Coordinates of C-alpha atoms and ligand atoms in Angstrom, one line a residue:
X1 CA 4.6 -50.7 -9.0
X2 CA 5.6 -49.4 -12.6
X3 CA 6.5 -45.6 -12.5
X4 CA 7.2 -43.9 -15.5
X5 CA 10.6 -41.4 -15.6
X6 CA 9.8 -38.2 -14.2
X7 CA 12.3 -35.7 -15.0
X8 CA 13.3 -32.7 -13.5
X9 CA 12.3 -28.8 -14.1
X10 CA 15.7 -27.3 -14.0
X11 CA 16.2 -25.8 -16.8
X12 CA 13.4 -23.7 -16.9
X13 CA 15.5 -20.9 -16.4
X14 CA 16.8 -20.6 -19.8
X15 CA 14.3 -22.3 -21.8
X16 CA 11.9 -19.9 -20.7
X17 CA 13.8 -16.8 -21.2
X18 CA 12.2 -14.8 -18.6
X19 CA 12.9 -16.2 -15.8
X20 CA 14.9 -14.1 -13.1
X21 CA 19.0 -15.0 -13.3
X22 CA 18.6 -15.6 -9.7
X23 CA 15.7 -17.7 -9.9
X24 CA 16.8 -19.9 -12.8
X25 CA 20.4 -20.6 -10.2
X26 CA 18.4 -21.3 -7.4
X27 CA 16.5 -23.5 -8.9
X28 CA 19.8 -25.5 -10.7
X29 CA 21.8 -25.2 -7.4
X30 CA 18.8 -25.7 -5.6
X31 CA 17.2 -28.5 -7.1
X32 CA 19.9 -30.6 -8.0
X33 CA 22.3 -30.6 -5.9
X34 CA 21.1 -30.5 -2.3
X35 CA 23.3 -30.0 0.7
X36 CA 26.1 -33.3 1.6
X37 CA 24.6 -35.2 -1.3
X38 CA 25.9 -36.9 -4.1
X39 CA 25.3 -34.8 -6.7
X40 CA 22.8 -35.6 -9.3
X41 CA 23.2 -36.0 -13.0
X42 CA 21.4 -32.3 -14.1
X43 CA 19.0 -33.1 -16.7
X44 CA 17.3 -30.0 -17.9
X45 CA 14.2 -31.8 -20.0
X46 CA 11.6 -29.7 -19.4
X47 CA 9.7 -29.5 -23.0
X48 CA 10.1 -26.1 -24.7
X49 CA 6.7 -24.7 -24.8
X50 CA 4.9 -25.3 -28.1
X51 CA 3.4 -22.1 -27.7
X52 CA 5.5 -18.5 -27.6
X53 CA 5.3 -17.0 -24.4
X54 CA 4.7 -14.1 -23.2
X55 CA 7.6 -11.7 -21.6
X56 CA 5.6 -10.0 -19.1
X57 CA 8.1 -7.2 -18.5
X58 CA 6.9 -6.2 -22.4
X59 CA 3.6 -4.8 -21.0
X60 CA 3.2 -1.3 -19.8
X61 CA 2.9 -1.1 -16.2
X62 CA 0.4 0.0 -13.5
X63 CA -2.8 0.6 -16.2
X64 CA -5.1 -1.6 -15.2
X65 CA -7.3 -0.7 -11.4
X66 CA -6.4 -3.7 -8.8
X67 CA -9.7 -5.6 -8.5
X68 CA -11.1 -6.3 -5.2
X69 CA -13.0 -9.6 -5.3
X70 CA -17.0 -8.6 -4.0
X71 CA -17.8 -9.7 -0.5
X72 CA -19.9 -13.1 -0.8
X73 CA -23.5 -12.9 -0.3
X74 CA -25.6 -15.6 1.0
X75 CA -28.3 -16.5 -1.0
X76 CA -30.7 -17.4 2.0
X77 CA -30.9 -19.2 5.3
X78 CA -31.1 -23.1 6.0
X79 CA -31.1 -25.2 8.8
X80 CA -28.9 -27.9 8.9
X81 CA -29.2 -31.1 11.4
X82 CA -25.6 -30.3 13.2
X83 CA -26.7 -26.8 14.3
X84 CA -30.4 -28.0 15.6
X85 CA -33.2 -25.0 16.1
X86 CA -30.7 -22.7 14.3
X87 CA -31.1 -21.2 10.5
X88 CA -27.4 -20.2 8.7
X89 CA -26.2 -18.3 6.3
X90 CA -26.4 -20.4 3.1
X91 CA -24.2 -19.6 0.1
X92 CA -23.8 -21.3 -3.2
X93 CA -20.7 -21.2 -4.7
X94 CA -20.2 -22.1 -8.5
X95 CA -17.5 -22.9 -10.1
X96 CA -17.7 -22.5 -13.9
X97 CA -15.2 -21.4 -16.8
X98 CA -15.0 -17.8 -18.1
X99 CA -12.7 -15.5 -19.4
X100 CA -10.8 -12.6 -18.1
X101 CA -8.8 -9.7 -18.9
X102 CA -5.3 -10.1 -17.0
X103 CA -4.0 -6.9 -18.3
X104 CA -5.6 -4.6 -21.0
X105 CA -3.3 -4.8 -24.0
X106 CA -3.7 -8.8 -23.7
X107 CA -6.5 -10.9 -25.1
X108 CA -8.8 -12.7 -22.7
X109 CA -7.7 -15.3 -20.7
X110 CA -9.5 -18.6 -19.9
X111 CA -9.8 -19.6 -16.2
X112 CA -11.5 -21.6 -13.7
X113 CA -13.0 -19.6 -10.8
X114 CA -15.6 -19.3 -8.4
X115 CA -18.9 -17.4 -9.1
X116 CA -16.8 -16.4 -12.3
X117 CA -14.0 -15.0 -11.0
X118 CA -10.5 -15.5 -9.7
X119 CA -10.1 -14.5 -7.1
X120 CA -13.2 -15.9 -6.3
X121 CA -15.6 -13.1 -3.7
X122 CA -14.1 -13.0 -0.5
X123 CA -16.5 -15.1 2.5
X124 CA -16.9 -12.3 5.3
X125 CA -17.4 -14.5 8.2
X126 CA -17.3 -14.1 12.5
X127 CA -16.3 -16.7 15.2
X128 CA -18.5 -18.5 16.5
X129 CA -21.3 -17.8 13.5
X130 CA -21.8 -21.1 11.7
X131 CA -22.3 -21.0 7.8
X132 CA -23.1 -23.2 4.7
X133 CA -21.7 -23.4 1.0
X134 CA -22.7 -25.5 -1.1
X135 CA -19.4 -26.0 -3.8
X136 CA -21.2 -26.4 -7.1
X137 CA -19.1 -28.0 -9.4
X138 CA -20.3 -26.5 -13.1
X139 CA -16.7 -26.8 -14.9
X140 CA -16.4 -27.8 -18.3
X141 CA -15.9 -31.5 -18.5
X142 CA -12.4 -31.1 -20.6
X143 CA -9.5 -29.8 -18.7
X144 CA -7.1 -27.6 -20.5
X145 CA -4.9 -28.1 -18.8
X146 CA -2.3 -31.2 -18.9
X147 CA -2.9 -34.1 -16.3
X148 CA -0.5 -36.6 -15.7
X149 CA -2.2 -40.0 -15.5
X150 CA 0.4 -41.6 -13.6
X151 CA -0.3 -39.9 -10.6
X152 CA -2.0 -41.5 -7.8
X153 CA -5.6 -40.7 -8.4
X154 CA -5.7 -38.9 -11.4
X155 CA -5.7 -42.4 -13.6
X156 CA -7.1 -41.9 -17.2
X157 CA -10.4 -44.1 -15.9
X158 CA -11.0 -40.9 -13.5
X159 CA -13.0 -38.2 -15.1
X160 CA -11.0 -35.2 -16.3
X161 CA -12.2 -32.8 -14.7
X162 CA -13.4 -33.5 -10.7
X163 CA -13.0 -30.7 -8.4
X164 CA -14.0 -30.6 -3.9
X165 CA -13.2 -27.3 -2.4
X166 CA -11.2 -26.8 1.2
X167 CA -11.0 -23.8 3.1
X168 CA -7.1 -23.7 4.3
X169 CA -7.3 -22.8 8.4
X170 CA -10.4 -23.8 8.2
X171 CA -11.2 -25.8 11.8
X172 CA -13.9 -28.1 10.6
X173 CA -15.2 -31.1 10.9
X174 CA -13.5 -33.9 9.0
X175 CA -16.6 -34.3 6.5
X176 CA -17.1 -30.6 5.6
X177 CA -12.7 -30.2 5.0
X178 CA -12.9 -31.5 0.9
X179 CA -11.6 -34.7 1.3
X180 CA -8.9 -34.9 -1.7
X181 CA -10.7 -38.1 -3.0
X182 CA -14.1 -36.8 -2.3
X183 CA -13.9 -34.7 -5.9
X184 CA -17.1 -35.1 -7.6
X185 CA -18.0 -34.0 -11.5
X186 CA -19.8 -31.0 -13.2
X187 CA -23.3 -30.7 -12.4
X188 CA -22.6 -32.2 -8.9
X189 CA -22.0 -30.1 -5.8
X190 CA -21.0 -30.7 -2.0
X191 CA -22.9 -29.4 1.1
X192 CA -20.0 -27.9 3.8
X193 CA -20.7 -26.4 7.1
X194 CA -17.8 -24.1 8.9
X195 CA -18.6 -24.1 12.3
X196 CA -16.7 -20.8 12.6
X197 CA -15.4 -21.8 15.9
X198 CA -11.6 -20.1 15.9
X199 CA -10.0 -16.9 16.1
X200 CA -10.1 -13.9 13.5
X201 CA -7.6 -14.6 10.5
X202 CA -7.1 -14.5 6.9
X203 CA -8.2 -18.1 5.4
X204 CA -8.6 -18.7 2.1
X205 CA -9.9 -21.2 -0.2
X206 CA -9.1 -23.4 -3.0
X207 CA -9.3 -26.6 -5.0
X208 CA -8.5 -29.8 -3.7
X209 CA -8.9 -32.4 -6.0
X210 CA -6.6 -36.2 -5.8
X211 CA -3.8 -35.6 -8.5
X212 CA -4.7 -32.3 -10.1
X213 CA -4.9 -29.6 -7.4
X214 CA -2.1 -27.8 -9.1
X215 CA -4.1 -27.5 -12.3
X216 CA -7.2 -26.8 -11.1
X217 CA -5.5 -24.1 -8.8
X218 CA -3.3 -23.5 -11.4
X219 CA -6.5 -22.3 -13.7
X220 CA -7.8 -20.1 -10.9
X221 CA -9.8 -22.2 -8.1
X222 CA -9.1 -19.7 -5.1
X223 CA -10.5 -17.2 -2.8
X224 CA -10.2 -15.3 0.3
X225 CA -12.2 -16.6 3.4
X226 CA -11.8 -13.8 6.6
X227 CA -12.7 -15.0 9.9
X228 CA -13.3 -11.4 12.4
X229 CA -13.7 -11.5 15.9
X230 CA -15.0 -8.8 18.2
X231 CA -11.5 -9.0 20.0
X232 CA -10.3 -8.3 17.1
X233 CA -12.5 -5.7 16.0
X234 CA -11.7 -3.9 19.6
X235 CA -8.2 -2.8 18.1
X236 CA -9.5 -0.3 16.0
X237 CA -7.2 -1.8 12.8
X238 CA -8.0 -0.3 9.5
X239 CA -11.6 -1.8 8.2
X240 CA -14.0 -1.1 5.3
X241 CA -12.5 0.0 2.5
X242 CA -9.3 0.5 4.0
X243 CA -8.9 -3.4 4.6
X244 CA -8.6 -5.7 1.4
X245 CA -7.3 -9.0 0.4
X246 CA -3.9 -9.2 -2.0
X247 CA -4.0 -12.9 -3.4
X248 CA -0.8 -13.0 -5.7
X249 CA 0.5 -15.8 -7.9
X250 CA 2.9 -16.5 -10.8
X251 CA 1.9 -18.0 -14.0
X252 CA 3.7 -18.4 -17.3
X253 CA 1.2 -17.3 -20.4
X254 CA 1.2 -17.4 -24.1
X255 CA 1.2 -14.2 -26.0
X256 CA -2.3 -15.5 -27.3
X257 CA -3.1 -14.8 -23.3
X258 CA -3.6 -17.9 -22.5
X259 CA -2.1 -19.7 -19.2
X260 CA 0.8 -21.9 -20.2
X261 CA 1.6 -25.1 -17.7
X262 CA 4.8 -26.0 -17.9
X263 CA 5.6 -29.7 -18.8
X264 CA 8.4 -32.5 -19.0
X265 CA 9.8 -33.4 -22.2
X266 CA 7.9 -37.2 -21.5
X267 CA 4.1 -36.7 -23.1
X268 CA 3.3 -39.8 -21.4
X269 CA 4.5 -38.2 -18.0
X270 CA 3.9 -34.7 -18.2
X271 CA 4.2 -34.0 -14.4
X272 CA 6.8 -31.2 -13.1
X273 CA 8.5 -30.7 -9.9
X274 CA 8.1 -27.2 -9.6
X275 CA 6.3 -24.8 -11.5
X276 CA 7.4 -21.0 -11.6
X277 CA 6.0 -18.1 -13.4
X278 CA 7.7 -15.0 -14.1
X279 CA 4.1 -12.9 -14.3
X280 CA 3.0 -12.2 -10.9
X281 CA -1.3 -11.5 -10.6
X282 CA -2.4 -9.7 -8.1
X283 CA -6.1 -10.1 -7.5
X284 CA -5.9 -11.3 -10.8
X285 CA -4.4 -8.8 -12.7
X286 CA -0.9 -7.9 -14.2
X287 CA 0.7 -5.0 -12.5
X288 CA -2.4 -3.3 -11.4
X289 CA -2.6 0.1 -9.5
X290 CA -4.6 1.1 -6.9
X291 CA -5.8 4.0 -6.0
X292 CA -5.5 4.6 -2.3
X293 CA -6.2 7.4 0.5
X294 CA -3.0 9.2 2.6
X295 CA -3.9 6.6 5.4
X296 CA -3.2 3.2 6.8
X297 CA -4.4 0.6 5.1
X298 CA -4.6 -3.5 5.9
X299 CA -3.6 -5.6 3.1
X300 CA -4.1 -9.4 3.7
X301 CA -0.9 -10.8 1.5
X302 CA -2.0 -14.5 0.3
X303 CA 0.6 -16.9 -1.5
X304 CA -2.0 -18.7 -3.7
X305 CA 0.8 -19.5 -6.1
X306 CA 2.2 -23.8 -7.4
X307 CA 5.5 -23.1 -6.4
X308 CA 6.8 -19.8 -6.1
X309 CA 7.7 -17.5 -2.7
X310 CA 7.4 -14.1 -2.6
X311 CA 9.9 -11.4 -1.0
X312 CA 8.2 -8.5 -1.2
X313 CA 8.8 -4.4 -0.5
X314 CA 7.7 -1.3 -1.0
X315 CA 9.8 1.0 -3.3
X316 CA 10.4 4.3 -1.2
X317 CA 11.6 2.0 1.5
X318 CA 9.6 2.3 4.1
X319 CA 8.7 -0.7 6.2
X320 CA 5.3 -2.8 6.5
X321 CA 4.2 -3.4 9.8
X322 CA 3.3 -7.0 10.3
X323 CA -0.1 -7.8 12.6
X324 CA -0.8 -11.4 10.9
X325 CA 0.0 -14.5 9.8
X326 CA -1.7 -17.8 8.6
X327 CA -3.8 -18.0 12.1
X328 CA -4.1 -14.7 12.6
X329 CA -3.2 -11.6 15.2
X330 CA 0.7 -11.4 16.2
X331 CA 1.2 -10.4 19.5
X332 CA 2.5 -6.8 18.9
X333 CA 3.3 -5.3 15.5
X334 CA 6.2 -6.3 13.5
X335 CA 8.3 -3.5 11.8
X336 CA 9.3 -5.4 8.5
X337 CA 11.4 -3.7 5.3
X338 CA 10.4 -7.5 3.5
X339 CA 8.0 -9.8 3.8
X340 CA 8.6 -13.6 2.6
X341 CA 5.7 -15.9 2.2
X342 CA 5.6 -19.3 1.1
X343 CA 2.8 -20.7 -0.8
X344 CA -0.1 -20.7 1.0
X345 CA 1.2 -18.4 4.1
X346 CA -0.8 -15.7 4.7
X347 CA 0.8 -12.0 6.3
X348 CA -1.2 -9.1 7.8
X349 CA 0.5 -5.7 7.3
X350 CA -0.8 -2.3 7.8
X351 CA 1.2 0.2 5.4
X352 CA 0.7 3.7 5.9
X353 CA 0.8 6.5 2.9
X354 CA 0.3 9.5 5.5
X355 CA 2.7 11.8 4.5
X356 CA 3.1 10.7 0.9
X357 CA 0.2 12.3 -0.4
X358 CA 0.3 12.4 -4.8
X359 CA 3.0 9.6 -4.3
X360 CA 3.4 6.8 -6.4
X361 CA 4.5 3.7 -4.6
X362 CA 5.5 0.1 -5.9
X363 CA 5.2 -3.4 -4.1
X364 CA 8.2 -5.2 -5.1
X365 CA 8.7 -8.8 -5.8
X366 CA 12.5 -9.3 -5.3
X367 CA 13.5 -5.8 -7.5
X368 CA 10.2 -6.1 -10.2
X369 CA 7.8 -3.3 -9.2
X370 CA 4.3 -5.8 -9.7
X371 CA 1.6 -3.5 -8.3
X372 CA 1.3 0.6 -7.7
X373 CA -0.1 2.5 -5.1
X374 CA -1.3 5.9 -6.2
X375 CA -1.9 8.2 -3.2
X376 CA -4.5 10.4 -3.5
X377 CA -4.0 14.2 -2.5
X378 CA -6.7 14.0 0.3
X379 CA -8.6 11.6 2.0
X380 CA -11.2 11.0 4.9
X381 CA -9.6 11.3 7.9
X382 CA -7.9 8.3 9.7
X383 CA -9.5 7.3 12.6
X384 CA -7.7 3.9 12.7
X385 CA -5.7 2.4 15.4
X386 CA -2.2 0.6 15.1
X387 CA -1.7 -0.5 18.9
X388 CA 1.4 -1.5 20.6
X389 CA 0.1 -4.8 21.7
X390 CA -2.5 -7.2 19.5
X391 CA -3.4 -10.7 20.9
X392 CA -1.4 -13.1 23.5
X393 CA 0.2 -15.6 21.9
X394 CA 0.3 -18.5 24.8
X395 CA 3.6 -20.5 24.2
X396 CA 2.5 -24.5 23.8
X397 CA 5.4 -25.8 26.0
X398 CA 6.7 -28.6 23.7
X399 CA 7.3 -30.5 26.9
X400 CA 3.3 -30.8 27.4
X401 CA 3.6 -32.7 24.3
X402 CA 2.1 -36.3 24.6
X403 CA 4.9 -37.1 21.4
X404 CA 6.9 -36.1 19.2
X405 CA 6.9 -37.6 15.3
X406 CA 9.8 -37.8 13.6
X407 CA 8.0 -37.0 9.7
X408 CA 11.2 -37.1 7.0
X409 CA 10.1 -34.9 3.6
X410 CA 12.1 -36.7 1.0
X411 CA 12.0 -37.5 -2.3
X412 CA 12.3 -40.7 -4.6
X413 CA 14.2 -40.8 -7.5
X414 CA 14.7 -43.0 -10.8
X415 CA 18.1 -44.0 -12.1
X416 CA 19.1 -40.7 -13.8
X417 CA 18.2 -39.1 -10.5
X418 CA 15.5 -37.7 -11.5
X419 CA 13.1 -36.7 -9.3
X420 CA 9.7 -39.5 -9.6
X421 CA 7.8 -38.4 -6.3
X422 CA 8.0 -36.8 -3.0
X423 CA 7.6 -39.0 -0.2
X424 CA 5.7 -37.7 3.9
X425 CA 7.2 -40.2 6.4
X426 CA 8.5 -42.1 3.3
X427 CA 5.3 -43.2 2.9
X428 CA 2.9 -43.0 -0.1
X429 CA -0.6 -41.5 -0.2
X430 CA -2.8 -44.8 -0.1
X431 CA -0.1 -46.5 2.8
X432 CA -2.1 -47.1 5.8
X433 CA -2.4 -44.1 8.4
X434 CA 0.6 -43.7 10.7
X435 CA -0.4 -40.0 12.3
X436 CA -3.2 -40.7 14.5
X437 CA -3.4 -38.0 17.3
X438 CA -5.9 -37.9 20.0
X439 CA -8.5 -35.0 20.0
X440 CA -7.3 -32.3 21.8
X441 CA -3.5 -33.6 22.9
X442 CA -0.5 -31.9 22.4
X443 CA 1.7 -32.8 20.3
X444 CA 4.9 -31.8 18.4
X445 CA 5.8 -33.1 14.5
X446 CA 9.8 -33.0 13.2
X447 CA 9.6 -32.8 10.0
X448 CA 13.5 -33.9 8.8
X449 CA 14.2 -32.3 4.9
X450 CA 16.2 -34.6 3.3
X451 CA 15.7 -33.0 0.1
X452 CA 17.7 -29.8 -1.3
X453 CA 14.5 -28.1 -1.4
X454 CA 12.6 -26.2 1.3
X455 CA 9.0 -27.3 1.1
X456 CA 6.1 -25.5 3.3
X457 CA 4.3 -27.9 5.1
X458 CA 0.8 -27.8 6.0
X459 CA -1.5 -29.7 8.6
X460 CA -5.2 -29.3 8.0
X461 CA -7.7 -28.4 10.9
X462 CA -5.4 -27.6 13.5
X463 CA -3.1 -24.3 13.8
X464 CA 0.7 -25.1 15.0
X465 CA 3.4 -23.1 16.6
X466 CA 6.9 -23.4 15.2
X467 CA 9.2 -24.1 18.1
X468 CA 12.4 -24.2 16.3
X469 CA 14.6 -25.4 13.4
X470 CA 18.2 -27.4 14.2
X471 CA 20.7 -28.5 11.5
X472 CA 21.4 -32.2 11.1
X473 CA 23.8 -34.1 9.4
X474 CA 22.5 -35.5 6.6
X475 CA 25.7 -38.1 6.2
X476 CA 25.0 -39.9 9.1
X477 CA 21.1 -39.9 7.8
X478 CA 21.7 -41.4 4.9
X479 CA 24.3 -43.9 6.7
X480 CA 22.3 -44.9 9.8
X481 CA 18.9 -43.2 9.6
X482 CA 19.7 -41.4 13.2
X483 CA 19.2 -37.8 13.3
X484 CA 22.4 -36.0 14.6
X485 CA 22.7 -32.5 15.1
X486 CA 25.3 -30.7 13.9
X487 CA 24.5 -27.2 15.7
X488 CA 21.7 -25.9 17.8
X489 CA 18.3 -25.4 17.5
X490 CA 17.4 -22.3 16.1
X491 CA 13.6 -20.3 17.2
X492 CA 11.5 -19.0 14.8
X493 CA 11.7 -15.3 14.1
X494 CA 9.6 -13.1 15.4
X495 CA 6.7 -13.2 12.8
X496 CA 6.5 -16.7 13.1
X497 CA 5.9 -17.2 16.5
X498 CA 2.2 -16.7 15.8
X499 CA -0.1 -19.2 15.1
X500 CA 0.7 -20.5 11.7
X501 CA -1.3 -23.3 9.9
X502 CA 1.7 -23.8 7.2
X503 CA 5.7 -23.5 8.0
X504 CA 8.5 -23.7 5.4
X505 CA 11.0 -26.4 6.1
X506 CA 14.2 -26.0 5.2
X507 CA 16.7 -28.2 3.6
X508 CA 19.4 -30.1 5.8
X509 CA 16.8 -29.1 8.6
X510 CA 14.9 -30.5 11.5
X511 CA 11.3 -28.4 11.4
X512 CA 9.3 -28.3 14.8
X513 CA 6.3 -27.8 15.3
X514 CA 3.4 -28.1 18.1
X515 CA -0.4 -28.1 18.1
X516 CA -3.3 -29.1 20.0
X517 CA -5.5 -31.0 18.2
X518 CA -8.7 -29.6 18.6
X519 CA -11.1 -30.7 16.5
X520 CA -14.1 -33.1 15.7
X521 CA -12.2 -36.7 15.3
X522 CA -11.7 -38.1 11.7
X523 CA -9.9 -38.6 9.0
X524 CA -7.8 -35.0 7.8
X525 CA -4.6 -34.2 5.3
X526 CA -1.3 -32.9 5.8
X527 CA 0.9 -31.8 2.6
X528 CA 3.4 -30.1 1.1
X529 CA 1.8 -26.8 -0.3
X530 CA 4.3 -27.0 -3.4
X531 CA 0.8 -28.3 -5.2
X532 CA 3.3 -30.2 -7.5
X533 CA 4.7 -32.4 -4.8
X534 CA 1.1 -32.3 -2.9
X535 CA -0.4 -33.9 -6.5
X536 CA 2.4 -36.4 -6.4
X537 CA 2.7 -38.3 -3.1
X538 CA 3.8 -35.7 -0.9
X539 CA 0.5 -35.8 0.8
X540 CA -0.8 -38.3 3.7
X541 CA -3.8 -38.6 5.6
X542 CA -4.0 -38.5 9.5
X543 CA -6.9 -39.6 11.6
X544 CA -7.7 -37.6 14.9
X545 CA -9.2 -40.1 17.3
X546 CA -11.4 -39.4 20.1
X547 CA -10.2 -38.4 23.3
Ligands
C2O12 CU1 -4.2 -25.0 1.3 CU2 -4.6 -29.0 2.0 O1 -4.5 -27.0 1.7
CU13 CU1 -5.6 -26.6 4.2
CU14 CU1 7.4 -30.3 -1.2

């Protein structure tokens, strides 16, 4: 196999300029030297844009209204032979090019989006009512953004530009999940049915396409999917207006507006390990405001971004309460000053402005102020409920479990110690399947990090609980390939001992997880969400046989 030198993003940090201090060190301390390993030769070659970019904290702040991406509508019923003698919702979803105002003193922006947009509208959608989208591919047939050949699948005989959409949480059958390889061209589309048959969460959708799902995301292939439930809708939780998706991500962009993708200093190998922005969109917009009532209110905080986490707070201090994460309901509120997410986790909070009526309030990533909340003198009055209790959580005893996989998340590197792919099970992509659980057994995944890196890890169709996380000695890895544990196991925190459908593993950790995997059988994914490792190797299929 002939791999071309890959080479490492750190360095961004100062090449960039306006990076955060803290994130340029984390990512140089982070990156290259990971815990009890030989340390690797440091080779900042990221290529110095050829483009100026844009300094976000230049703009002025908080003039621009928050959009709130339009509820989908469906364009008309169909029947559909899995569902006989019923008719369901059909929507049609396109995805096209267009461009977009990300703040008003900057020139348009090209993106990639659904119906138009990015966000893309938000699907409104109840258990246990089945629905159909049709994912219209109507792209351009040029990407602008740069692929990387060399990757597995995204070979310059491929087309450009391919694109098959997923819904992340989504528990569907295997033919309706966007199959990475099943991408298809512009003027092509994809028939997918979501049987709707799980509990009330915040889902969301995006791109999903072999070797380029970080670009395509990258140019704005995402939206929100909600799942209610009438258990759910019992609670008496803020709703209406007063209940709205925030979808943030971090891009870098040119001071002509456009997106800028960050690339190694190799043309013929442009691929990155990481890629960090220092512009944070919410809904699509640079530090927008929002205009809200002296009430509770239910945001849905989305991590749709390549790389980045966010840590996020509200300026006068007072706390969110958590109700959600990626699979929905807690099983009590969560009093929370900060809120991390990973990409592609997914937190519930209810903030309240009672009391803080002509207040100006600012969410916080780490200490930038990216979006205001401007409360309004009066308001209708707040009939919403926050209740002490939500949903029960039933533990999955990891005893029940039928086995446990040991998965290692590791990473392969050239000479220089560079960083050429990262590596599920230390297997590649197109190896044969190795993760073939029966439908509807229980069983638990380790997923050891031998990598300095934390990397969220994400199993499609099922929803997991994280039973704990134990320090290992990565020495006697390296030596003997045993796991030994240096100290014990450690349970999840309180807000993630929901259901979760993605869970960050950390470095010089052993990750646990269990599911049950309910589900039709068939062939399913299970990735890093760091899109840059998903689009080079650190994704692998896994069949779910019949039971
Ligand atoms: Cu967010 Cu494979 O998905
Ligand atoms: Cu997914
Ligand atoms: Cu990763």
């Amino acid at each position: 196999m002939t791999v071309s030198r890959r080479r490492f993003l750190c360095g961004a940090g100062s090449l960039i300029g306006a990076y955060a201090l803290t994130d340029a060190l984390r990512l140089a301390s982070a990156s290259t030297m990971p815990m009890a390993m030989p340390t690797r030769m440091a080779m900042p070659t990221l290529a110095a844009p050829k483009v100026p970019l844009l300094n976000p904290t230049s703009l002025t702040r908080f003039v621009d209204p928050l959009p709130v991406p339009p509820i989908a509508r469906a364009a008309g019923k169909r029947s559909h032979p899995a569902y006989p003698g019923q008719m369901l919702p059909y929507y049609r979803m396109e995805m096209r090019a267009f461009n977009a105002r990300l703040h008003r003193d900057l020139p348009p922006t090209t993106l990639w989006g659904y119906d138009g947009l990015s966000p893309g509208p938000t699907f409104e959608t109840v258990r246990g009512e089945p629905l159909l989208v049709e994912w219209v591919n109507a792209l351009p047939t040029r990407h602008f953004l740069p692929i990387d050949h060399n990757l597995h699948g995204a070979e310059a005989s491929k087309p450009a530009v391919r694109a098959v959409t997923h819904v992340h949480g989504a528990r569907v059958p295997a033919g309706s999940d966007g199959w990475p390889e099943d991408w298809y061209v512009s003027g092509h589309s994809a028939l997918s049915h979501y049987p709707g048959a799980q509990d009330a969460a915040t889902l969301w959708y995006h791109d999903h396409a072999m070797g380029i799902t970080r670009l395509n995301m990258y140019a704005g292939l995402f939206g929100a999917f909600i799942v209610r439930d009438a258990d759910e809708q019992a609670l008496g939780l803020p709703s209406g207006d007063f209940d709205l998706p925030l979808i943030l991500c971090d891009r870098l962009i040119a001071k002509d507006g456009q997106l800028y993708y960050p690339v190694s200093d190799d043309p013929s190998a442009p691929w990155v390990s990481e890629c960090r922005g220092n512009a944070v969109l919410c809904n699509g917009k640079l530090f927008p405001y929002l205009e809200v009532e002296p009430r509770r209110y239910r945001l849905r905080l989305i991590n749709v971004a390549n790389t980045s986490f966010f840590d996020l707070s509200l300026s006068n201090g007072r706390p969110f309460q958590q109700i959600g994460s990626d699979q929905g309901l807690l099983t009590a509120p969560l009093e929370r000053s900060r809120i991390e997410l990973y990409p592609a986790e997914r937190a519930d909070v209810i903030v309240d402005f009672s009391g803080m009526d002509g207040q100006a309030i600012q969410l916080r990533q780490q200490s930038e102020a990216i979006l205001e909340f401007r409360v309004r003198d009066r308001g209708r009055p707040d009939t919403s409920i926050l209740p002490a209790t939500l949903r029960p959580v039933p533990r999955i005893d990891p005893a029940s479990a039928v086995r446990d996989r040991m998965l290692t998340l590791g990473e392969q590197d050239d000479a220089g110690g560079n960083p050429m792919m990262m590596l599920l099970g230390g297997k590649m992509w197109s190896d044969p399947i190795t993760e073939n659980p029966r439908q509807n057994s229980i069983e638990t995944w380790s997923f050891v990090n031998i990598t300095g890196d934390s990397h969220p890890i994400h199993l499609h169709l099922v929803r997991f609980q994280v039973i704990d996380r134990r320090p290992f000695d990565l020495f006697a890895w390296n030596a003997h390939r045993v796991v030994k544990y240096t100290g014990p196991a450690q349970p999840p925190p309180l807000h993630e001992a929901g259901w979760k459908d993605t869970v960050r593993a950390d470095p010089g950790m052993v990750t646990r997880i269990a599911m049950r995997f309910e589900g039709e059988p068939g062939r399913y994914v299970w990735h890093c969400h760091y899109l840059e490792h998903e689009d080079n190797e650190m994704m692998r299929p896994y069949q779910l046989l019949p039971a």
